[in-house]
Short mmCIF file of C-alpha atoms in Angstrom, two decimals:
data_model
loop_
_atom_site.label_atom_id
_atom_site.label_comp_id
_atom_site.label_asym_id
_atom_site.label_seq_id
_atom_site.Cartn_x
_atom_site.Cartn_y
_atom_site.Cartn_z
CA MET A 1 -1.23 -9.78 -45.20
CA ARG A 2 2.24 -8.43 -45.51
CA GLU A 3 4.46 -8.85 -42.38
CA VAL A 4 5.30 -5.57 -40.69
CA ASN A 5 8.15 -5.02 -38.43
CA LEU A 6 6.97 -2.59 -35.94
CA ARG A 7 10.59 -1.54 -34.96
CA SER A 8 10.97 -0.14 -38.42
CA VAL A 9 7.81 2.19 -38.15
CA ASP A 10 7.99 5.50 -36.61
CA LEU A 11 5.02 5.38 -34.32
CA ASN A 12 5.01 9.17 -33.79
CA LEU A 13 3.69 9.42 -37.44
CA LEU A 14 0.38 7.81 -36.38
CA VAL A 15 -0.53 11.13 -34.56
CA VAL A 16 0.19 12.94 -37.76
CA LEU A 17 -1.91 10.51 -39.62
CA GLN A 18 -4.90 10.88 -37.32
CA ARG A 19 -4.88 14.59 -37.91
CA LEU A 20 -4.49 14.26 -41.72
CA LEU A 21 -7.27 11.81 -42.05
CA GLU A 22 -9.71 13.69 -39.78
CA THR A 23 -8.96 17.11 -41.45
CA ARG A 24 -8.28 15.76 -44.97
CA HIS A 25 -6.19 18.87 -45.25
CA VAL A 26 -2.38 19.25 -44.87
CA THR A 27 -2.40 22.96 -43.71
CA ARG A 28 -5.19 22.50 -41.23
CA ALA A 29 -3.37 19.30 -39.89
CA SER A 30 -0.23 21.25 -39.47
CA GLU A 31 -1.84 23.98 -37.53
CA LEU A 32 -3.46 21.45 -35.17
CA LEU A 33 -0.15 19.66 -34.74
CA ASN A 34 1.84 22.95 -34.44
CA MET A 35 4.04 21.70 -37.18
CA SER A 36 5.19 23.34 -40.27
CA GLN A 37 3.32 22.46 -43.48
CA PRO A 38 6.48 21.02 -45.28
CA ALA A 39 7.03 18.76 -42.34
CA VAL A 40 3.58 17.44 -42.40
CA SER A 41 3.96 16.90 -46.12
CA ARG A 42 7.00 15.00 -45.58
CA ALA A 43 5.23 12.87 -42.92
CA LEU A 44 2.45 12.10 -45.35
CA GLN A 45 4.89 10.85 -47.93
CA ARG A 46 6.40 8.65 -45.24
CA LEU A 47 3.05 7.28 -44.26
CA ARG A 48 2.07 6.58 -47.72
CA ASP A 49 5.28 4.58 -48.08
CA THR A 50 4.69 2.68 -44.81
CA PHE A 51 1.03 1.81 -45.72
CA ASP A 52 1.59 1.49 -49.43
CA ASP A 53 -1.42 3.59 -50.07
CA PRO A 54 -2.07 7.18 -51.00
CA LEU A 55 -4.32 7.65 -47.83
CA LEU A 56 -5.44 11.02 -49.03
CA VAL A 57 -6.44 11.47 -52.73
CA ARG A 58 -7.21 14.60 -54.58
CA THR A 59 -10.73 15.40 -55.83
CA ALA A 60 -12.41 18.28 -57.50
CA HIS A 61 -13.20 19.69 -53.98
CA GLY A 62 -9.82 18.98 -52.33
CA PHE A 63 -8.63 15.91 -50.59
CA ASP A 64 -10.68 12.89 -49.64
CA LEU A 65 -9.74 9.65 -47.85
CA SER A 66 -8.77 6.66 -49.91
CA ALA A 67 -10.53 3.36 -49.19
CA ARG A 68 -7.64 2.43 -47.02
CA GLY A 69 -7.61 5.80 -45.20
CA ALA A 70 -11.38 5.57 -44.46
CA ASP A 71 -10.83 2.04 -43.09
CA ILE A 72 -7.87 3.21 -40.98
CA LEU A 73 -9.36 6.27 -39.42
CA PRO A 74 -11.81 4.74 -36.86
CA ARG A 75 -9.28 2.02 -35.81
CA LEU A 76 -6.55 4.63 -35.45
CA GLN A 77 -8.81 6.83 -33.24
CA VAL A 78 -9.50 3.80 -30.92
CA LEU A 79 -5.84 2.82 -30.98
CA LEU A 80 -4.43 6.26 -30.11
CA SER A 81 -7.18 6.90 -27.48
CA GLY A 82 -6.24 3.54 -25.85
CA MET A 83 -2.48 4.52 -25.89
CA GLU A 84 -3.38 7.73 -24.05
CA GLN A 85 -5.29 5.93 -21.52
CA LEU A 86 -2.36 3.52 -21.16
CA ILE A 87 0.22 6.27 -20.44
CA ALA A 88 -2.03 8.54 -18.39
CA GLU A 89 -2.12 8.09 -14.61
CA PRO A 90 -5.07 6.00 -13.65
CA GLN A 91 -7.80 7.67 -11.97
CA PHE A 92 -9.28 6.51 -8.61
CA ILE A 93 -12.80 7.46 -7.66
CA PRO A 94 -13.59 6.12 -4.28
CA ALA A 95 -17.51 6.29 -4.78
CA GLU A 96 -17.07 4.10 -7.86
CA ALA A 97 -14.32 1.84 -6.83
CA GLU A 98 -14.84 -1.87 -6.23
CA ASP A 99 -11.22 -2.68 -5.15
CA VAL A 100 -10.27 -5.10 -2.36
CA VAL A 101 -7.87 -3.61 0.15
CA ARG A 102 -5.88 -6.30 2.04
CA VAL A 103 -4.23 -5.55 5.31
CA TYR A 104 -2.17 -7.61 7.76
CA GLY A 105 -1.56 -7.03 11.53
CA LEU A 106 -1.95 -8.52 14.82
CA ASP A 107 -5.44 -8.24 16.27
CA LEU A 108 -4.91 -5.37 18.69
CA GLU A 109 -2.87 -3.38 16.15
CA VAL A 110 -5.82 -3.78 13.55
CA ALA A 111 -8.32 -2.86 16.15
CA CYS A 112 -6.44 0.22 17.17
CA PHE A 113 -5.51 1.48 13.83
CA VAL A 114 -7.37 -0.13 10.96
CA SER A 115 -11.05 -0.55 12.25
CA PRO A 116 -11.52 3.30 11.82
CA LEU A 117 -10.83 2.84 8.20
CA MET A 118 -14.03 0.74 7.68
CA LYS A 119 -16.18 3.71 8.70
CA VAL A 120 -14.40 5.81 5.92
CA LEU A 121 -14.91 2.98 3.39
CA ARG A 122 -18.70 2.58 4.13
CA SER A 123 -19.05 6.25 3.80
CA GLU A 124 -16.88 7.13 0.91
CA ALA A 125 -16.14 3.95 -0.94
CA PRO A 126 -19.13 1.54 -0.29
CA LYS A 127 -18.32 -0.80 -3.12
CA MET A 128 -14.91 -1.45 -1.85
CA ARG A 129 -14.14 -4.40 0.49
CA LEU A 130 -11.64 -4.63 3.32
CA GLU A 131 -9.96 -7.88 4.08
CA VAL A 132 -7.92 -8.12 7.36
CA ARG A 133 -5.64 -10.94 8.21
CA THR A 134 -4.44 -11.26 11.79
CA GLU A 135 -2.96 -14.78 11.96
CA PRO A 136 0.57 -14.93 13.32
CA ARG A 137 2.78 -14.49 10.14
CA ASN A 138 5.89 -12.68 8.94
CA HIS A 139 4.55 -9.20 8.10
CA PHE A 140 7.05 -8.59 5.41
CA GLU A 141 6.79 -11.96 3.76
CA LEU A 142 3.11 -11.27 2.96
CA LEU A 143 4.15 -7.86 1.51
CA GLU A 144 6.96 -9.23 -0.59
CA ARG A 145 4.62 -12.00 -2.06
CA GLY A 146 1.84 -9.42 -2.81
CA ASP A 147 -0.60 -11.22 -0.60
CA VAL A 148 -1.50 -7.96 1.14
CA HIS A 149 -1.37 -4.21 0.24
CA PHE A 150 -0.51 -3.12 3.71
CA SER A 151 1.12 -4.48 6.94
CA LEU A 152 0.78 -2.80 10.32
CA THR A 153 3.68 -3.39 12.68
CA GLY A 154 6.20 -1.84 15.14
CA MET A 155 8.81 -4.35 13.71
CA GLU A 156 11.21 -3.52 10.98
CA PRO A 157 12.25 -5.74 7.97
CA GLN A 158 15.37 -7.85 8.51
CA GLN A 159 16.06 -7.92 4.69
CA GLY A 160 15.04 -6.28 1.66
CA GLU A 161 14.50 -2.91 3.27
CA GLY A 162 14.69 -1.17 -0.08
CA GLN A 163 11.40 -2.92 -1.22
CA TYR A 164 9.20 -1.33 1.44
CA ARG A 165 7.86 2.12 2.15
CA ARG A 166 6.37 3.03 5.48
CA LEU A 167 4.28 5.63 7.27
CA LEU A 168 4.53 6.31 11.02
CA ILE A 169 0.94 6.29 12.33
CA ALA A 170 1.42 6.05 16.10
CA GLN A 171 4.08 6.10 18.92
CA SER A 172 3.52 4.56 22.48
CA GLY A 173 5.45 4.06 25.70
CA VAL A 174 5.48 0.82 27.58
CA VAL A 175 3.61 -0.17 30.63
CA CYS A 176 3.17 -3.14 33.01
CA MET A 177 -0.21 -4.75 32.95
CA MET A 178 -1.55 -6.88 35.90
CA ALA A 179 -4.70 -7.84 37.72
CA ALA A 180 -5.95 -5.17 40.02
CA ASP A 181 -5.77 -7.53 42.93
CA HIS A 182 -2.14 -8.47 42.14
CA PRO A 183 0.31 -8.13 45.09
CA LEU A 184 2.30 -5.73 43.25
CA ALA A 185 -0.57 -3.46 42.12
CA ALA A 186 -0.35 -1.27 45.17
CA GLU A 187 3.45 -0.58 45.21
CA ASN A 188 5.89 1.01 43.13
CA LEU A 189 7.39 -1.58 40.67
CA THR A 190 11.07 -1.89 41.18
CA LEU A 191 13.14 -4.18 38.99
CA ASP A 192 13.58 -6.76 41.64
CA ALA A 193 9.81 -6.80 42.40
CA TYR A 194 9.13 -7.11 38.69
CA LEU A 195 11.48 -10.14 38.43
CA SER A 196 10.01 -11.86 41.42
CA ALA A 197 6.78 -12.26 39.50
CA SER A 198 5.83 -14.63 36.70
CA HIS A 199 5.17 -13.17 33.22
CA GLY A 200 3.23 -13.47 29.95
CA LEU A 201 4.59 -12.72 26.62
CA VAL A 202 2.91 -11.88 23.34
CA SER A 203 4.92 -13.09 20.52
CA MET A 204 3.96 -12.86 16.89
CA THR A 205 6.17 -15.72 15.73
CA GLY A 206 5.91 -17.92 18.87
CA GLN A 207 9.79 -18.41 18.82
CA GLY A 208 12.69 -16.77 20.38
CA ALA A 209 13.13 -14.51 23.32
CA GLY A 210 11.13 -11.28 23.74
CA HIS A 211 12.67 -7.84 23.44
CA ILE A 212 12.47 -7.34 27.27
CA ASP A 213 14.31 -10.71 27.74
CA GLN A 214 17.12 -9.48 25.61
CA ARG A 215 17.33 -6.43 27.67
CA LEU A 216 17.40 -8.30 30.78
CA ALA A 217 20.23 -10.70 29.59
CA GLN A 218 22.29 -7.67 28.94
CA MET A 219 21.95 -6.86 32.78
CA ASN A 220 22.69 -10.55 33.52
CA ARG A 221 19.04 -10.74 35.00
CA LYS A 222 16.29 -13.13 33.90
CA ARG A 223 12.53 -13.33 34.50
CA HIS A 224 10.20 -16.45 34.67
CA LEU A 225 8.17 -16.69 31.53
CA ALA A 226 4.99 -18.63 32.38
CA LEU A 227 2.87 -18.11 29.25
CA ARG A 228 3.38 -17.23 25.69
CA LEU A 229 0.60 -15.98 23.45
CA SER A 230 0.22 -15.15 19.69
CA ASN A 231 -2.11 -12.36 20.12
CA PHE A 232 -2.86 -9.38 22.36
CA MET A 233 -6.59 -9.85 22.73
CA THR A 234 -6.35 -12.97 25.04
CA ALA A 235 -3.59 -11.32 27.21
CA ALA A 236 -6.24 -9.52 29.27
CA ASP A 237 -8.05 -12.70 30.07
CA PHE A 238 -5.04 -14.41 31.37
CA CYS A 239 -3.88 -11.31 33.17
CA GLU A 240 -7.22 -10.70 34.90
CA THR A 241 -7.57 -14.22 36.25
CA SER A 242 -3.90 -14.98 37.14
CA ASP A 243 -0.66 -13.31 38.78
CA LEU A 244 0.95 -12.88 35.46
CA LEU A 245 2.48 -9.52 34.43
CA PHE A 246 2.66 -8.41 30.83
CA TYR A 247 4.99 -5.79 29.47
CA LEU A 248 3.07 -4.05 26.64
CA PRO A 249 2.88 -0.86 24.50
CA GLN A 250 0.56 1.58 26.42
CA ILE A 251 -1.74 2.13 23.54
CA VAL A 252 -2.41 -1.57 23.33
CA ALA A 253 -2.75 -2.12 26.97
CA GLN A 254 -5.22 0.62 27.52
CA ARG A 255 -7.35 -0.83 24.73
CA ILE A 256 -7.51 -4.45 26.19
CA ALA A 257 -7.53 -3.23 29.77
CA LEU A 258 -10.94 -1.20 29.20
CA GLY A 259 -13.59 -2.52 31.44
CA ARG A 260 -11.47 -5.20 33.11
CA ASN A 261 -10.32 -5.73 36.56
CA ILE A 262 -6.76 -4.70 35.38
CA VAL A 263 -4.26 -2.03 36.29
CA LEU A 264 -1.42 -0.49 34.24
CA LYS A 265 1.71 0.60 36.13
CA PRO A 266 4.90 2.25 34.91
CA VAL A 267 7.68 -0.19 34.22
CA PRO A 268 10.83 -0.19 36.44
CA ASP A 269 13.25 2.55 35.46
CA GLU A 270 15.81 0.00 34.10
CA LEU A 271 13.26 -1.21 31.66
CA GLN A 272 12.14 2.09 30.30
CA SER A 273 12.60 2.48 26.51
CA ALA A 274 12.23 4.74 23.65
CA PRO A 275 8.66 5.04 22.54
CA ILE A 276 7.55 2.08 20.31
CA SER A 277 6.71 3.26 16.83
CA PHE A 278 3.86 1.57 14.89
CA TYR A 279 4.14 1.81 11.04
CA LEU A 280 2.18 1.34 7.99
CA TYR A 281 4.18 -0.55 5.55
CA TRP A 282 3.62 -1.28 1.79
CA HIS A 283 5.62 -2.79 -0.97
CA GLU A 284 7.31 -0.54 -3.51
CA ARG A 285 5.00 -2.10 -6.19
CA HIS A 286 2.07 -0.41 -4.68
CA HIS A 287 3.70 2.87 -3.85
CA ARG A 288 2.21 4.73 -6.95
CA ASP A 289 -1.13 2.86 -7.08
CA PRO A 290 -4.04 5.42 -6.73
CA MET A 291 -6.19 3.17 -4.61
CA CYS A 292 -3.31 2.48 -2.26
CA ARG A 293 -2.28 6.22 -2.17
CA TRP A 294 -5.91 7.16 -1.15
CA ILE A 295 -5.97 4.59 1.54
CA ARG A 296 -2.89 5.79 3.23
CA GLN A 297 -4.26 9.32 3.05
CA ARG A 298 -7.38 8.36 4.65
CA ILE A 299 -5.68 6.36 7.37
CA LEU A 300 -3.49 9.35 8.37
CA GLN A 301 -6.85 11.37 8.75
CA VAL A 302 -8.74 8.91 10.82
CA ILE A 303 -6.14 7.67 13.22
#
C-alpha cells in the first residue's frame, strides 16, 4: 500500500467523488452538486490522479465504475456519513437518554432546588440517573476537575471565573432561627440581644469566620460561636434542643424548621443584608452539551 499524505489531498473532492460514483454521470453529478460540468470534469481528473485509477470507465452504455471505484463507493458513503454526524450538533432525546447527571450542593440546597428534578427525570427521561454529592467540598474544584456537571451554591468562585457559567435560580433574605421557647423568641431582636446569645454556624469548609462574623468585626462587635456544623439539616436538631441561634437564608430556614418547635425572627437591622442569591454553576466544557442544556432548562421550569 502506497503511503498517503492527507495534507496533500483536497478532502472536498470526496463529496464530488461520492456523487460521481453514485450517478456514474458527470452532468447529473454536477447538477446534484450545483457545480458546473467543467468543474466536475476537472475534479474527476484530480481524483483519478489522487487514486491513480480511472474510477469511472466508458462502456457502450455510458460510464461504469472501475473495480477500484466499486470498492471505494460503499466505504466512502460510510465515511462521509460519519463525518456529517461528527460535525452535526448531537441530538439529545430524553426518553432514550441513559446519561448520568452529577450534581454537587449542600444538603439543604439540594433538597430545595435539585430534588424536584428527580420527578422530571422519572417522567421524561426514565433511563437517566441523577447522582448527588453533598459532602463538604469546594464547589468549584469539583467543576474544574470535571467530577460533576453542576454545582449549586450561593458562593462565587475565588479564581478562574472565566471557566464557569451560572444560572440564578433563587434569592432569599436572612432570618434568625431559634427554639420556640428561647428567651428571645417573644421579643424584638436587637443587636445587643442577638450578641448576648450563643450561636451556631453552618460552614461548608469548616474553616474561617462566617460572613456574619466578618460583618460584626467591621462594627468592632463579636458574637459567641458555640457550634460549627458542616450541613444545614442538623442545624434544626441543635436549635430545637438548645439556646443556640442560627443566622440562615430564609428559604433554607423555612425548610428545616417545618414541623419543628422552632421560630424564625427578623435579624437585627444592623445585620440585614442584600438577598442571598443561589446559582446553578457549570463549567464551560459542558455549556453546549445537549444533555446539560436540557437539564438547565428543566431545572428552571420546576423550581
